[in-house]
mmCIF file of C-alpha atoms in Angstrom:
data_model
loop_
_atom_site.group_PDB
_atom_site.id
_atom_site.type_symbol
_atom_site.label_atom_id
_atom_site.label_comp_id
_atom_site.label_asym_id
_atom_site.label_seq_id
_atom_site.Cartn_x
_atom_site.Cartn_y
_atom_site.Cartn_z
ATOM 1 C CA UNK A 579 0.000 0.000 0.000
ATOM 2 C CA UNK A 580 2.825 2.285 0.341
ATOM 3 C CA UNK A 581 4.374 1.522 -2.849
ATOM 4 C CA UNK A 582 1.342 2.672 -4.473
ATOM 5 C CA UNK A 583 1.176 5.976 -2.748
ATOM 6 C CA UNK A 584 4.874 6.984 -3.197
ATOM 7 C CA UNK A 585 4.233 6.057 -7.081
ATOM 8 C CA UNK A 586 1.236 8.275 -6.893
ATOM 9 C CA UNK A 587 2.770 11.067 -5.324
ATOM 10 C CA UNK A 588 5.859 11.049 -7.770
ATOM 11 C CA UNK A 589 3.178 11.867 -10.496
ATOM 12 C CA UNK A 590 2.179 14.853 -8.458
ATOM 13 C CA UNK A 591 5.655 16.095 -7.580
ATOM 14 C CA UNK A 592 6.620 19.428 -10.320
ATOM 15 C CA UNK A 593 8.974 18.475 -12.321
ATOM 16 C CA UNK A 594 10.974 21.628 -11.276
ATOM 17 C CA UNK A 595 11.270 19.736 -7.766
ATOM 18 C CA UNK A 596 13.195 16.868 -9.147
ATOM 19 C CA UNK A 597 15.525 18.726 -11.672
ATOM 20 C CA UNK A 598 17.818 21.454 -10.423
ATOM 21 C CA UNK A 599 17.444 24.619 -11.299
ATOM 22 C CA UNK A 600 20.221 26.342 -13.497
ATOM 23 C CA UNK A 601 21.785 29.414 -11.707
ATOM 24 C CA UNK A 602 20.464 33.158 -12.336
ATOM 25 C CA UNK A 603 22.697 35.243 -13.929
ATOM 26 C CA UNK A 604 23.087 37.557 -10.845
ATOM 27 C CA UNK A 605 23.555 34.544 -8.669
ATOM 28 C CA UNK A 606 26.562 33.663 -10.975
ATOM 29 C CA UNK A 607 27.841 37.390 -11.380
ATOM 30 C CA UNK A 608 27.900 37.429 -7.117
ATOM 31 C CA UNK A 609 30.184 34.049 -7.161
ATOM 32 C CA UNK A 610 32.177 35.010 -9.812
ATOM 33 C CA UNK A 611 32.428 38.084 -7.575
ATOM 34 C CA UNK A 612 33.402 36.616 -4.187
ATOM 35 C CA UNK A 613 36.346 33.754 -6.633
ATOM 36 C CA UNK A 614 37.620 37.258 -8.080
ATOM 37 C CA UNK A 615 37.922 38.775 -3.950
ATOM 38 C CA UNK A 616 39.283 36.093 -2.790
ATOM 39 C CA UNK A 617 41.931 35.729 -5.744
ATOM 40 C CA UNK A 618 43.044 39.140 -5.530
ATOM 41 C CA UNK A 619 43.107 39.149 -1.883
ATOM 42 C CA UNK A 620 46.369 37.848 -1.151
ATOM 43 C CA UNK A 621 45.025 36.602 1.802
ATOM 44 C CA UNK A 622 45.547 32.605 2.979
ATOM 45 C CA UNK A 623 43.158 29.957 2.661
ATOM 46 C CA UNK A 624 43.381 27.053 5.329
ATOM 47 C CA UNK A 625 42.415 23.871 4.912
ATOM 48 C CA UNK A 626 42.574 20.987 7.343
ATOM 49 C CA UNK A 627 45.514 22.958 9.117
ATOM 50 C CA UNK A 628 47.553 23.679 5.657
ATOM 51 C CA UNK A 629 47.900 26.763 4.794
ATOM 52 C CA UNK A 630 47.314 27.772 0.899
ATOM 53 C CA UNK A 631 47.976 30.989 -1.345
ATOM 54 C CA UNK A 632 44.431 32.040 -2.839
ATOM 55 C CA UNK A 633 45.093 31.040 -6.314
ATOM 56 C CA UNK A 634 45.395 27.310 -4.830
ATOM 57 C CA UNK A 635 42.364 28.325 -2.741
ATOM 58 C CA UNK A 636 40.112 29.336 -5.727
ATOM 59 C CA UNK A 637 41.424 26.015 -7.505
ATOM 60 C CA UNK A 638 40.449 23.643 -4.836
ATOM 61 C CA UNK A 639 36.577 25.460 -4.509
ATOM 62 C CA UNK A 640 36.526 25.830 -8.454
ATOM 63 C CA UNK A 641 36.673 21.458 -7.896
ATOM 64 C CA UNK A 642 34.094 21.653 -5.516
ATOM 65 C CA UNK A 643 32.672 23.559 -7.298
ATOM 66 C CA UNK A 644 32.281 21.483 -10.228
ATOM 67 C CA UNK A 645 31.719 18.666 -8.249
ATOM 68 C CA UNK A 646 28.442 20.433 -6.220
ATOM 69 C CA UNK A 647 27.609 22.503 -9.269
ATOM 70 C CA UNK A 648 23.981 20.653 -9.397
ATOM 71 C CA UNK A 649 23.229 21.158 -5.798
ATOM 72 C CA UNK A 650 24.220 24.843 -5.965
ATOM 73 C CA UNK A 651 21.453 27.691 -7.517
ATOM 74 C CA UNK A 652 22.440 30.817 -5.051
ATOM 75 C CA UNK A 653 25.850 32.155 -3.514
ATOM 76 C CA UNK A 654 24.846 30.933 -0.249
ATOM 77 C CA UNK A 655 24.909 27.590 -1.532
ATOM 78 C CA UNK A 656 28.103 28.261 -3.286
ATOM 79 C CA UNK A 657 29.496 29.179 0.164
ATOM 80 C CA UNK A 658 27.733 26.778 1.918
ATOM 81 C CA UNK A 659 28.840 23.737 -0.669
ATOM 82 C CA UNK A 660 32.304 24.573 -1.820
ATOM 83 C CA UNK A 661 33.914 27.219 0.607
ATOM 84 C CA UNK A 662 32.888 26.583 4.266
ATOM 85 C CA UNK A 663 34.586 22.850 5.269
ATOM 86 C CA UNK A 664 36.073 20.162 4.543
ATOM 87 C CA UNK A 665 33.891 17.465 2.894
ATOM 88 C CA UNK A 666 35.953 14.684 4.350
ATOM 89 C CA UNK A 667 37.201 15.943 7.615
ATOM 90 C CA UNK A 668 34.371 18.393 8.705
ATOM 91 C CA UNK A 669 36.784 20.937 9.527
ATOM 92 C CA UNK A 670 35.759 24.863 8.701
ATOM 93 C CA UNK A 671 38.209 26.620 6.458
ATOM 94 C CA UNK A 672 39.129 29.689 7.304
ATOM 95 C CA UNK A 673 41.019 32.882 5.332
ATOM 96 C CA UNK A 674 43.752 34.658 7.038
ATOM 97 C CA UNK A 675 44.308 38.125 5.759
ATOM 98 C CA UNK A 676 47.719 39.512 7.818
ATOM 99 C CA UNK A 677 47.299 39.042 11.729
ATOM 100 C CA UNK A 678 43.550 38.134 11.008
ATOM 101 C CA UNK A 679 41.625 34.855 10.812
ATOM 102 C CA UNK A 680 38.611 34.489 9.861
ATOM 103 C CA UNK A 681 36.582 31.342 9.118
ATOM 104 C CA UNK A 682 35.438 31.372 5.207
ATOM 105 C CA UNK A 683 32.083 31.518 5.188
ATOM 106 C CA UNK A 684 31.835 34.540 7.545
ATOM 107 C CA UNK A 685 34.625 36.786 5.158
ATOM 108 C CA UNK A 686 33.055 35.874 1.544
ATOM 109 C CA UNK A 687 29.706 36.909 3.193
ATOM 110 C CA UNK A 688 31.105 39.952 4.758
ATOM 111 C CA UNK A 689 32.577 40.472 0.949
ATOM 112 C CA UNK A 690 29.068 39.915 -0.701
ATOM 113 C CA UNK A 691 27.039 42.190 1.667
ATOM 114 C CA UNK A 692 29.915 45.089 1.394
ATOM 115 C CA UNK A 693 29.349 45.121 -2.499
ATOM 116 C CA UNK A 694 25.887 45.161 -1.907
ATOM 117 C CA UNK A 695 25.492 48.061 0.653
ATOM 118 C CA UNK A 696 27.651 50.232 -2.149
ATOM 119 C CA UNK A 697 25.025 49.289 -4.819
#
């Protein structure tokens, strides 16, 4: 009896529910953004406890990137998917920018909502 109700409901179920949803152009334009920030940062990425120069950064999210790229349709997915831990070890990533550290997540958004207050 199940069975037949989870095969009924699957007719009923939008389509757009089961098939991701391709990324708005502004939602692309604000990662491309916050890739370009961090890249011309010169700030360090860390990852499980090894440090990284931001080009190496952006090439590492750029993979998980590609790898998540179905699961992601805003930046805050983007940030949430590919820049905030470590898949395997659970660890949060964090950018150091001189005597600061910050964990990832928390400086890309404080990068996004700076270029949006100057809009």
């Amino acid at each position: 009896m199940k069975l037949k109700w989870i095969m009924l409901a699957m007719f009923y179920i939008p389509s757009s529910v089961l098939v991701a949803q391709p990324l708005s152009s502004t939602e692309q334009q604000k990662i491309d953004f916050l890739k370009s920030e961090l890249v011309n940062s010169n700030c360090l990425f860390e990852r499980n406890g090894k440090q990284y120069n931001a080009k190496k950064a952006l090439k590492h999210i750029n993979r998980k990137h590609s790898h998540f790229e179905d699961d992601i349709d805003s930046v805050s997915k983007f940030i949430e998917l590919t820049a905030t831990q470590s898949s395997m070890s659970g660890k949060p990533y964090f950018i150091i920018c001189g005597d600061s550290k910050v964990e990832s997540a928390l400086w890309l958004k404080a990068r996004l909502s700076q270029t949006q207050t100057n809009k």
